[in-house]
Short mmCIF file of C-alpha atoms in Angstrom, two decimals:
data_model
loop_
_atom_site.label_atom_id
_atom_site.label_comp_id
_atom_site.label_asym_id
_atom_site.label_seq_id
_atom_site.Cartn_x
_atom_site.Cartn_y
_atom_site.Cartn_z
CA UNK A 2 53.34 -35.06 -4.66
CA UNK A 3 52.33 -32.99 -1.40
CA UNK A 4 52.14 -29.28 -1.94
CA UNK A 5 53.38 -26.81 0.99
CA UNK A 6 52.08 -23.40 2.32
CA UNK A 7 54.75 -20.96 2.24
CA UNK A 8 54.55 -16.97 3.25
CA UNK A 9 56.68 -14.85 2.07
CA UNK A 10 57.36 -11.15 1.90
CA UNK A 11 58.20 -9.80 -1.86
CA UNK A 12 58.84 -5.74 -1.87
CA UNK A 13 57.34 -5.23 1.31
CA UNK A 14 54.27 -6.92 0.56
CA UNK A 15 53.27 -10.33 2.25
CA UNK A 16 51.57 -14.01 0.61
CA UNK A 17 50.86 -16.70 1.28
CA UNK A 18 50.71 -19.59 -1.15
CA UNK A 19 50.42 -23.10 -1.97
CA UNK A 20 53.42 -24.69 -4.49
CA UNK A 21 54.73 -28.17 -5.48
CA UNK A 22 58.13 -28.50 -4.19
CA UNK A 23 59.31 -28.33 -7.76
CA UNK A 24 58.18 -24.89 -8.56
CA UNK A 25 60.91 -22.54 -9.51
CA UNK A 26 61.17 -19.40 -7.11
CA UNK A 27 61.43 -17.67 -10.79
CA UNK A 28 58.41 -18.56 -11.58
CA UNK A 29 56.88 -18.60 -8.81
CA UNK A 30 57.40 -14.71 -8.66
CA UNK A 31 56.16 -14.88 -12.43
CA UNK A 32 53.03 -17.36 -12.65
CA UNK A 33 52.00 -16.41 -8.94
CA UNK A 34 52.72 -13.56 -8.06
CA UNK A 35 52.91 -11.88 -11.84
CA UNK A 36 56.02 -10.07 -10.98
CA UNK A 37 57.04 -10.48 -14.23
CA UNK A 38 60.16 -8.21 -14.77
CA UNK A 39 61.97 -10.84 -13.12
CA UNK A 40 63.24 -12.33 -16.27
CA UNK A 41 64.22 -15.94 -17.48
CA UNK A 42 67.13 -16.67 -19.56
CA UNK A 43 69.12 -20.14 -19.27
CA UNK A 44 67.70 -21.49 -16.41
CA UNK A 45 70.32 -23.03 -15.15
CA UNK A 46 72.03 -20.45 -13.47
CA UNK A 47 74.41 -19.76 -15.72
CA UNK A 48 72.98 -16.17 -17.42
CA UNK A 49 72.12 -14.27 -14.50
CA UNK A 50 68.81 -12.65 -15.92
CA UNK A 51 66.47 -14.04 -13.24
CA UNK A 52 68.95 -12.62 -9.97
CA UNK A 53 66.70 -11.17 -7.13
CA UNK A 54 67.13 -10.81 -3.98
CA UNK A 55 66.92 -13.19 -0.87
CA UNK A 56 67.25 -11.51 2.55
CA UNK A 57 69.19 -8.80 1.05
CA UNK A 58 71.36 -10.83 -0.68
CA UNK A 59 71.38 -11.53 -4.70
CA UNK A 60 70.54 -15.02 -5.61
CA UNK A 61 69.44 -16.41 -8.76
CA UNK A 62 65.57 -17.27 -8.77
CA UNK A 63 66.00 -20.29 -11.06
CA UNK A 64 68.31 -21.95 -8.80
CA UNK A 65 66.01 -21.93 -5.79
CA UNK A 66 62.92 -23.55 -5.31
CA UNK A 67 59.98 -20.87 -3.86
CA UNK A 68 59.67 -23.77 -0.87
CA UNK A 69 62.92 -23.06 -0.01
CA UNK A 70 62.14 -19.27 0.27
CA UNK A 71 59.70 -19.72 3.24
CA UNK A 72 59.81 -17.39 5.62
CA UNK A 73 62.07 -15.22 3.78
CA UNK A 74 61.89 -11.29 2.60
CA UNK A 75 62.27 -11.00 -1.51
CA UNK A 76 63.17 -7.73 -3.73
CA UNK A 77 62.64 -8.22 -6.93
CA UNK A 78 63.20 -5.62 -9.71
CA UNK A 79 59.90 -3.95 -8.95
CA UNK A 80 60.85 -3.01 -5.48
CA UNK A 81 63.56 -0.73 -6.65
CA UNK A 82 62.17 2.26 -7.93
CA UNK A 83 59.86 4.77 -5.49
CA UNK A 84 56.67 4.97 -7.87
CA UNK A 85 57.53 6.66 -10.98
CA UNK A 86 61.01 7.72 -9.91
CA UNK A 87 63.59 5.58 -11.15
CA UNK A 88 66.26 4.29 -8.33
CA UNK A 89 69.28 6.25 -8.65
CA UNK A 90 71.02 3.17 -9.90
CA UNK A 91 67.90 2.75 -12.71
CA UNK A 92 68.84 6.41 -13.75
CA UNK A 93 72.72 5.70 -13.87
CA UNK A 94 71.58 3.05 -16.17
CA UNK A 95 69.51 5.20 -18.71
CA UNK A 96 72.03 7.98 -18.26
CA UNK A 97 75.33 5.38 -19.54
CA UNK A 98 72.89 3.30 -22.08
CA UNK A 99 74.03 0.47 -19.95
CA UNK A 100 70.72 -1.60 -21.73
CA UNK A 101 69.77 -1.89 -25.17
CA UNK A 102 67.01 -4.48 -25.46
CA UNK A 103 66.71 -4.45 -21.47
CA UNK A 104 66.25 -8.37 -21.27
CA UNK A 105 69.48 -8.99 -18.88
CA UNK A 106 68.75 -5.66 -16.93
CA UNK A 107 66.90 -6.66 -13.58
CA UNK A 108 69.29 -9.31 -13.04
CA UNK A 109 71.74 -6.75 -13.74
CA UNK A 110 70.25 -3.75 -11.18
CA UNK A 111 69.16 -6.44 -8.62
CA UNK A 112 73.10 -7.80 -8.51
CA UNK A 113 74.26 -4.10 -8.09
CA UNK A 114 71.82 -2.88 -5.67
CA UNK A 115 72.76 -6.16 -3.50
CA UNK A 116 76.60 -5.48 -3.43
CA UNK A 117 76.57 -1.29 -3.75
CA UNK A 118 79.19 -1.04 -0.74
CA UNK A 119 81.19 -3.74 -2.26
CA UNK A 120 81.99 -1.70 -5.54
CA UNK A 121 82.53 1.35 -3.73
CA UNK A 122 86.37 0.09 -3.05
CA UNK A 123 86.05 -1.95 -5.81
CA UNK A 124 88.81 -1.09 -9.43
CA UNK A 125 87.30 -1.42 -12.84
CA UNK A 126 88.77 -4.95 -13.26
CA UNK A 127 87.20 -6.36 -9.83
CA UNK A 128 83.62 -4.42 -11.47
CA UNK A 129 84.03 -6.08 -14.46
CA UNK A 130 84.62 -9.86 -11.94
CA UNK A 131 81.77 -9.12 -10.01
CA UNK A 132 79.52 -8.58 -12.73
CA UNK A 133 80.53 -11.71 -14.40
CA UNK A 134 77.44 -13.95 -13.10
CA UNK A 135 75.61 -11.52 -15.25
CA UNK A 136 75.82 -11.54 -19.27
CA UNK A 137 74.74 -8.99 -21.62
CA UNK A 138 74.41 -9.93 -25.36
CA UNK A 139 73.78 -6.30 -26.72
CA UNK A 140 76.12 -3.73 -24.70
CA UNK A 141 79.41 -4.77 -24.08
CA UNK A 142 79.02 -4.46 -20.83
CA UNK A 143 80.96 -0.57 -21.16
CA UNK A 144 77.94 1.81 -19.98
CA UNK A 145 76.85 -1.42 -17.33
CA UNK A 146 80.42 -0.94 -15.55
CA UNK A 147 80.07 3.49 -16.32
CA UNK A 148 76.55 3.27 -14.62
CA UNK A 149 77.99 1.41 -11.44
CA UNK A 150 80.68 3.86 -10.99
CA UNK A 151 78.75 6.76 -11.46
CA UNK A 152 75.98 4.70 -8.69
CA UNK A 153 78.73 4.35 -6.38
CA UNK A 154 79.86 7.64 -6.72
CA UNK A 155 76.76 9.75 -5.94
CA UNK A 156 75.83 6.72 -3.45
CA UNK A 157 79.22 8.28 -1.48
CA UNK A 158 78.65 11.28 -2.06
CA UNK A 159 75.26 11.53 -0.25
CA UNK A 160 76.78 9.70 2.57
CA UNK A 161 79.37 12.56 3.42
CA UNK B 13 64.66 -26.57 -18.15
CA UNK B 14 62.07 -27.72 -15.56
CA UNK B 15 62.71 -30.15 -12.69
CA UNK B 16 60.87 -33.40 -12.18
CA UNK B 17 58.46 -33.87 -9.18
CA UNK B 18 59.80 -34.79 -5.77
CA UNK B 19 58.45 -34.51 -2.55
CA UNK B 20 60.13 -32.35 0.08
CA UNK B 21 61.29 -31.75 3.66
CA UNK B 22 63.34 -29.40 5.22
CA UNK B 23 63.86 -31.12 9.11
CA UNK B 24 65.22 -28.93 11.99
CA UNK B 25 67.63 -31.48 13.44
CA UNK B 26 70.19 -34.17 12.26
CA UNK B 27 68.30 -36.56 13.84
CA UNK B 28 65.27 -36.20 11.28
CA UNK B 29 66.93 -35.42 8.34
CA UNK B 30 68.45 -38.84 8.63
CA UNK B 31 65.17 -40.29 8.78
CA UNK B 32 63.55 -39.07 6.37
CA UNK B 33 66.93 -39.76 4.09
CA UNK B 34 66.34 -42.90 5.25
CA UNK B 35 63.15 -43.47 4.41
CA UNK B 36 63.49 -43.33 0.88
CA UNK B 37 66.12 -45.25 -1.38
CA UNK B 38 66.03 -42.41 -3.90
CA UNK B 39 66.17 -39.60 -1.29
CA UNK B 40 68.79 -36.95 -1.67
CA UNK B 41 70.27 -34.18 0.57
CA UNK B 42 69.43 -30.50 -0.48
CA UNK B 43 72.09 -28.12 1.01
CA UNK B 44 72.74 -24.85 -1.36
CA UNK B 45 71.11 -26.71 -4.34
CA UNK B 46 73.40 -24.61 -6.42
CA UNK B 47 75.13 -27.62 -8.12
CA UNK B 48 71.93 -30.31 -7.55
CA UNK B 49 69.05 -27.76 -9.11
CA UNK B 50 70.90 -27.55 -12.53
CA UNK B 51 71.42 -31.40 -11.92
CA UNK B 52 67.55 -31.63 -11.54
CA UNK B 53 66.81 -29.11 -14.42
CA UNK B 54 68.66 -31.14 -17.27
CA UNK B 55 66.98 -34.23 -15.30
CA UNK B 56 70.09 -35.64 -15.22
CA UNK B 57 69.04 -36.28 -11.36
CA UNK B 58 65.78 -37.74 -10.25
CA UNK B 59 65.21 -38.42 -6.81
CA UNK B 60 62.17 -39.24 -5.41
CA UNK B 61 62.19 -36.70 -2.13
CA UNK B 62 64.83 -33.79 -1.38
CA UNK B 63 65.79 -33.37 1.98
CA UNK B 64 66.55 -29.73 2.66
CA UNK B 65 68.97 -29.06 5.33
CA UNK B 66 68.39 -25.12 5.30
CA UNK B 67 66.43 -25.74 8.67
CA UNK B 68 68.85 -27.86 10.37
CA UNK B 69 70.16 -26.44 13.89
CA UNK B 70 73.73 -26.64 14.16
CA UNK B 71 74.78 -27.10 10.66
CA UNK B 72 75.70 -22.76 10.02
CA UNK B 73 78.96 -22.25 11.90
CA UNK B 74 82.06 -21.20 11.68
CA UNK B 75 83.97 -22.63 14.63
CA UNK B 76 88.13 -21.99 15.90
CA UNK B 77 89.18 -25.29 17.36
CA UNK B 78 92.64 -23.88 18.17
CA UNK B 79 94.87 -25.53 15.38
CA UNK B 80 91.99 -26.06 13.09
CA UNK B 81 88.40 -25.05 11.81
CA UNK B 82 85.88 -26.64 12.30
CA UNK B 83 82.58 -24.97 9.31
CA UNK B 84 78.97 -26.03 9.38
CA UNK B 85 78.26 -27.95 6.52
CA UNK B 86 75.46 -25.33 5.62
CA UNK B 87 77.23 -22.28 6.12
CA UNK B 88 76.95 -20.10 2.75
CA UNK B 89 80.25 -19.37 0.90
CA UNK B 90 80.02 -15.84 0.82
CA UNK B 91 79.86 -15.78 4.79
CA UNK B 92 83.12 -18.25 4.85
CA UNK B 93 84.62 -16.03 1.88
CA UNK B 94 84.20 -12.77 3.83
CA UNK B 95 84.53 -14.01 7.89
CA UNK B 96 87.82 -12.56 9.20
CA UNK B 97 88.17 -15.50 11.11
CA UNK B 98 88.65 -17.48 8.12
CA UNK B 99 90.97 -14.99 6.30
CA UNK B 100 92.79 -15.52 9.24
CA UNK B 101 93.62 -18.85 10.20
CA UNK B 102 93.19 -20.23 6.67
CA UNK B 103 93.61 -17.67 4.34
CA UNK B 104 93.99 -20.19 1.59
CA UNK B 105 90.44 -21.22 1.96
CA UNK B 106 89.15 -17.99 1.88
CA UNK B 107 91.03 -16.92 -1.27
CA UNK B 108 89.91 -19.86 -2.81
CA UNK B 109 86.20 -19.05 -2.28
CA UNK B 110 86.78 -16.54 -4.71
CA UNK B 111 86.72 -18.77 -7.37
CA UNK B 112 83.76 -20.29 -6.79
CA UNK B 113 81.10 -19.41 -9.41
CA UNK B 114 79.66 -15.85 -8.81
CA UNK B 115 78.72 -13.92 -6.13
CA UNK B 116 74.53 -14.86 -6.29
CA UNK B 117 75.90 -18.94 -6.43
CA UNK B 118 77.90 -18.62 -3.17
CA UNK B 119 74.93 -16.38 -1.58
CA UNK B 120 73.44 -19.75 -1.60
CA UNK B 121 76.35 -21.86 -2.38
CA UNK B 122 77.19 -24.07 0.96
CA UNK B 123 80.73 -25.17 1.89
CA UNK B 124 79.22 -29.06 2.66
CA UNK B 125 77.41 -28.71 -0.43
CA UNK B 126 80.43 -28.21 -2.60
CA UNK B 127 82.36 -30.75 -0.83
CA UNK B 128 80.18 -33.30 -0.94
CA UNK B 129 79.63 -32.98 -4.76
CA UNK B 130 83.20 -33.68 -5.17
CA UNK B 131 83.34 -32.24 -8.72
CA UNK B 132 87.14 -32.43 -10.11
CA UNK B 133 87.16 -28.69 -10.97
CA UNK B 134 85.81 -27.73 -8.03
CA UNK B 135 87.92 -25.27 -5.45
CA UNK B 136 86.16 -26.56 -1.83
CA UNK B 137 87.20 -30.49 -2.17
CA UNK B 138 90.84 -29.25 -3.56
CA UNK B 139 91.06 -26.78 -0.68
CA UNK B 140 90.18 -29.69 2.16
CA UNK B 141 92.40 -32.21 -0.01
CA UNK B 142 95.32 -30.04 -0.22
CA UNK B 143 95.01 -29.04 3.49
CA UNK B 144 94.89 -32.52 4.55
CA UNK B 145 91.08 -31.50 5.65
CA UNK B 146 88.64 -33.96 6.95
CA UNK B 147 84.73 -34.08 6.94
CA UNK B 148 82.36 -35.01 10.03
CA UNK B 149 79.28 -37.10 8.79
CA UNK B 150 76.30 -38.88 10.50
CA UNK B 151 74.60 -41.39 9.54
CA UNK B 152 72.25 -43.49 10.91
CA UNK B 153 75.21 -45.91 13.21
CA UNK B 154 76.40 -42.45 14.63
CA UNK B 155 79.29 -40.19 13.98
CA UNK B 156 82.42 -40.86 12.10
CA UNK B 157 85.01 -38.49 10.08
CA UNK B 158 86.67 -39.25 6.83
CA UNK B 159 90.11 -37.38 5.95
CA UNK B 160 90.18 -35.96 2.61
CA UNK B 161 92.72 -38.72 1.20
CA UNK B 162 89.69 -41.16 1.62
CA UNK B 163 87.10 -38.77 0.75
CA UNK B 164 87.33 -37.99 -2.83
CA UNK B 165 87.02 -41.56 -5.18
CA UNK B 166 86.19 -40.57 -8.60
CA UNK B 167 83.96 -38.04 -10.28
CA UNK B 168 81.34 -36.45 -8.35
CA UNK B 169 81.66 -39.86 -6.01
CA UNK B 170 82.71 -39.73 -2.24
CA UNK B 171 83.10 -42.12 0.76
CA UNK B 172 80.01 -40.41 2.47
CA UNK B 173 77.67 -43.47 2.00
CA UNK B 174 73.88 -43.11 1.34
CA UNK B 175 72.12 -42.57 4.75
CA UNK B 176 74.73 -40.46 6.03
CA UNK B 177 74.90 -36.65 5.78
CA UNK B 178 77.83 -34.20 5.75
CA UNK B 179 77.69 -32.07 8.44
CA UNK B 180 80.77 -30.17 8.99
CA UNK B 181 84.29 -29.63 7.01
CA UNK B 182 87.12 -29.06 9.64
CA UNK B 183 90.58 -27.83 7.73
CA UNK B 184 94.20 -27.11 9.76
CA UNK B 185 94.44 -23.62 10.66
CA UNK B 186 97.65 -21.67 8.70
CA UNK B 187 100.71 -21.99 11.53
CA UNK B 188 103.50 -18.48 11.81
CA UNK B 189 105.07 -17.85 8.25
CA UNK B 190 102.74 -19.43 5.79
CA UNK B 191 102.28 -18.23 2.63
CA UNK B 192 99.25 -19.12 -0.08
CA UNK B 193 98.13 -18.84 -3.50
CA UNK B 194 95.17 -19.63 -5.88
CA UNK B 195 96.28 -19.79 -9.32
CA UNK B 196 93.65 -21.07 -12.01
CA UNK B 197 93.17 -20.58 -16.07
CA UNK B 198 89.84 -20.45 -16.97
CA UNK B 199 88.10 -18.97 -20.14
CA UNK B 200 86.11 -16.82 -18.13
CA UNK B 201 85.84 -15.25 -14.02
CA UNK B 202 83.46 -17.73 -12.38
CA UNK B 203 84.07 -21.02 -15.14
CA UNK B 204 85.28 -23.78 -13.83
CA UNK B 205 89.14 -24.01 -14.08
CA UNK B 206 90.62 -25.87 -17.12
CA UNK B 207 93.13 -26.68 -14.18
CA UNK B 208 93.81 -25.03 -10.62
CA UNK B 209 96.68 -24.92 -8.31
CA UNK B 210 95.89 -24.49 -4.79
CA UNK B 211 99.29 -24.25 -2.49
CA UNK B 212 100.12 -23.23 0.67
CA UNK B 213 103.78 -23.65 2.42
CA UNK B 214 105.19 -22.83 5.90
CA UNK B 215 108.73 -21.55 5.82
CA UNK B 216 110.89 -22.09 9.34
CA UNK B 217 113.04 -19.24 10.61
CA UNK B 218 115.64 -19.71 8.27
CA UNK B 219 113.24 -19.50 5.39
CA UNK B 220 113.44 -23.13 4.71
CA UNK B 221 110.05 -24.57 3.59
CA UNK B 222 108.98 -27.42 5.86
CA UNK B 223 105.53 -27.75 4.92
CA UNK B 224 103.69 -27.96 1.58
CA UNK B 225 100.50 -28.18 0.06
CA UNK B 226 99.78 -28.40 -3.43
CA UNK B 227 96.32 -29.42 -4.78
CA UNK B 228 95.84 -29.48 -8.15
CA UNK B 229 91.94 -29.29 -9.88
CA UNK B 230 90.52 -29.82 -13.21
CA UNK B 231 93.05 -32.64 -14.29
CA UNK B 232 91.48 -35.63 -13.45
CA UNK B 233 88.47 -37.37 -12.39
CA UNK B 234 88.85 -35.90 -8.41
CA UNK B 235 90.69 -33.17 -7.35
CA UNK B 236 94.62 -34.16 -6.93
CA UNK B 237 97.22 -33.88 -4.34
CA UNK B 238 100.54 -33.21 -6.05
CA UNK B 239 103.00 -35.20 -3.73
CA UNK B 240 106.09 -35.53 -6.13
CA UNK B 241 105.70 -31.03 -6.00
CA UNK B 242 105.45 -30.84 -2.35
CA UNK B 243 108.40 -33.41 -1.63
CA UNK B 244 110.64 -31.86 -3.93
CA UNK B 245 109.82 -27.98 -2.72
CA UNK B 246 110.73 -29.78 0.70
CA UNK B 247 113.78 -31.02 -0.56
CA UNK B 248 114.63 -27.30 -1.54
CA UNK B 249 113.95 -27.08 -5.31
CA UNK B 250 112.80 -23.85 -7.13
CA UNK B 251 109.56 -23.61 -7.86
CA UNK B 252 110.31 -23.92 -11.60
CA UNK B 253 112.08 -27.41 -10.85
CA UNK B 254 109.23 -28.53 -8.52
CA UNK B 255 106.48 -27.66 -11.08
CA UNK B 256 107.93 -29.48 -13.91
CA UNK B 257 106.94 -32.57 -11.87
CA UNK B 258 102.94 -31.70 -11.50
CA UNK B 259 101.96 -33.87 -14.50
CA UNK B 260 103.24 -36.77 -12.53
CA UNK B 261 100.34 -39.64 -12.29
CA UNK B 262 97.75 -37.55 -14.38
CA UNK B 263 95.45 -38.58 -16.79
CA UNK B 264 93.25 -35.45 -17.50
CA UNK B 265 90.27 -35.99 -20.19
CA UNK B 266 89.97 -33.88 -23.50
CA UNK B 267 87.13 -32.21 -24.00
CA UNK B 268 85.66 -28.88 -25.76
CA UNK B 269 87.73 -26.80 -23.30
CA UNK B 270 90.79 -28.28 -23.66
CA UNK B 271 92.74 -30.98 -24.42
CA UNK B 272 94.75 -33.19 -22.37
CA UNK B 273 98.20 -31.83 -23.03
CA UNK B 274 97.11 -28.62 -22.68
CA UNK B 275 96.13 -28.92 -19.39
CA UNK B 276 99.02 -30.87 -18.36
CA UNK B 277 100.51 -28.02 -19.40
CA UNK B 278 98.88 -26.30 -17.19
CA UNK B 279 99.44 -28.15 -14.51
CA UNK B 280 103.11 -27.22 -14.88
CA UNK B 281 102.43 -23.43 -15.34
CA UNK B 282 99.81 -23.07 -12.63
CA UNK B 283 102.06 -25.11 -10.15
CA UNK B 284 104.62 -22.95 -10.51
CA UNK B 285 102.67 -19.67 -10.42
CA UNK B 286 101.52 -21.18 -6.93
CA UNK B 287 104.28 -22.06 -5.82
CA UNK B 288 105.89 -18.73 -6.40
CA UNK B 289 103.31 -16.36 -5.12
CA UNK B 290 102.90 -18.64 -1.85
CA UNK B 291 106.73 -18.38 -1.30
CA UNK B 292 106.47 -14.31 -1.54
CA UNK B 293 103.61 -14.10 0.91
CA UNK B 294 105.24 -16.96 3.75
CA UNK B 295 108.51 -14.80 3.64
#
């Protein structure tokens, strides 16, 4: 089976590689690249744990091959914070206990951070809908939803 | 959890993605890949070479053909779900889209795609049925469209035949005083329904309805057009009376989910809902 070049750009940094067309964009960010806080769940994009994000918008990394992703600009979960400061979103979640064993948590931030002016008009119940291509085994999902309103709420207030 | 080997292509016009589809008896089309990667994952597909249209010029569009739209078989779901244009001339399509799986699938999720996997549950092929929609494919004899009656023959099985490719879904734009709803019962946001109502219905002047859609998903091997609702809605019945006619001509399965009372149950229930809600927004 013919392998392909592809270049991409993940957190601001730029490679090139050679992959089968089979190879998972998940773990091509994993075995590759050794971004590993990109995590994998179900893969089969049901859990939501391997989300990143694909030209700004949140996709799941299992359900994309890293062929496909040629050409493209990725974030993954360690393109969020600046050094050893957490992003403010990162914070919210230590501040609500919004993780517990942390496994479901970069698909979690990199879902947020992708949709940040959509829950800013959002109500609790349309949170709790948008966060449903995410699941959480441990928290009950209470301090995720208090850690995006208390993102969105700082994220507005810096914008007045 | 890891797919088999393929080759691969991603072509930059129609033209040569029909070659290479034809080139290879167990070639298949790769729009969104959101329904065909979990496919490939439990190997429950195999093919040979994938034929990515990502590349394709033409296919991302979002066109207003006066009384109808005319969308790009690869243009994402969350740009149809969120394009004013769309809440606008068919606001039933674009409520619908809210349905579909979860934000990161329609990021990727295509409206061709969807269509042209024809699941039973799925909201895209009940949409373009309900609407009377029609798809635009080419193949390797040329253009041709299909209208949804014709589209849609059994589970995950259209008309499109192998060699040909899906390139754009065109569905009636909403006419003056037409109301819409989405109603669906599902265990969870983003599940597929255990059974859907899609309806939309155009009152006249007087407030009498003289068009209606109803399709109904989840109850059957393809999604369904309720006829026996729409006709008697036409003829002037409630809501309530129309609804108790959805089970008409189903046979949903039983599975896990539910069983197949309780889903022609639901039938009734979500028809009416429907029904109900789309009255409230055409007046």
């Amino acid at each position: 089976m013919a392998t392909h070049l592809i270049k991409v750009e993940v957190n601001g940094e730029a490679y090139e590689r050679t992959v089968p067309p089979r190879l998972l964009l998940s773990d091509f960010l994993r075995h590759e690249l050794h971004l590993t806080g990109t995590h994998v769940g179900c893969e089969h994009g049901v859990c939501g744990a391997c989300t990143v994000q694909l030209d700004g918008q949140g996709v799941r990394s299992c359900l994309l091959f890293a062929v496909q992703a040629d050409g493209s600009a990725i974030k993954t979960v360690e393109g969020l914070a600046a050094g050893d400061d957490l992003h403010p979103l990162q914070a919210a979640f230590s501040a609500a206990h919004a993780l517990q064993c942390g496994f479901c948590t970069p698909g979690f931030l990199m879902t947020i951070d992708s949709m940040l002016d959509e829950f800013a008009t959002m109500t609790e119940p349309e949170i709790r809908e948008a966060l449903s291509g995410n699941i959480c085994r441990c928290t009950g999902y209470q301090g995720i939803v208090e850690a995006v309103k208390a993102t969105v709420a700082s994220h507005s207030q810096e914008g007045r | 959890m890891k797919p088999p080997e393929f080759d691969y292509v991603a072509p930059n016009s129609v033209d040569d993605a029909i070659k290479a589809l034809g080139s290879d008896l167990e070639a298949k089309v790769l729009a969104g890949g959101q329904s065909l990667i979990p496919l490939l994952a439990f190997r429950l597909a195999g093919p040979s070479l994938l034929v990515d249209l990502a590349r394709v010029d033409g296919l991302d569009h979002i066109t207003d053909e006066g009384d109808r739209l005319v969308i790009g078989a690869m243009t994402r779901q969350r740009r149809v779900e969120r394009d004013p244009l769309v809440a606008d001339r068919c606001p039933l399509l674009a409520e619908s889209l809210r349905h579909v799986g979860h934000p990161q699938i329609r990021s990727r999720g295509t409206i061709g795609g969807s269509v042209a996997h024809a699941d039973p549950a799925a909201e895209l092929p009940g949409v373009v049925l309900a609407l009377g929609g029609r798809v635009h494919v080419t193949g390797p004899a040329g253009n041709r469209t299909i209208e949804a009656e014709e589209l849609f023959q059994g589970f995950l099985s259209t008309s499109i035949a192998d060699g040909e490719i899906l390139t754009a879904v065109e569905v009636p734009a909403s006419g003056p005083r037409t109301g819409w709803s989405v109603v669906e019962v599902a265990r969870r946001p983003g599940d597929y329904a255990l059974c859907g109502a899609l309806c939309q219905l155009q009152l006249d002047d007087s407030g009498t309805v003289v068009d209606a859609h109803l399709g109904l998903i989840g109850v059957g091997d393809r999604p369904m057009r309720a006829h026996a609702v729409e006709a008697a809605v036409l003829g002037g019945a409630s809501p309530s009376e129309a609804a108790e006619l959805a089970p008409d001509g189903l046979r949903p399965g039983s599975d896990v989910h539910a069983s197949s009372d309780y889903r022609l149950h639901l039938a009734t229930v979500t028809s009416r809902r429907a029904l109900t809600q789309a009255l409230e927004r055409a007046a």
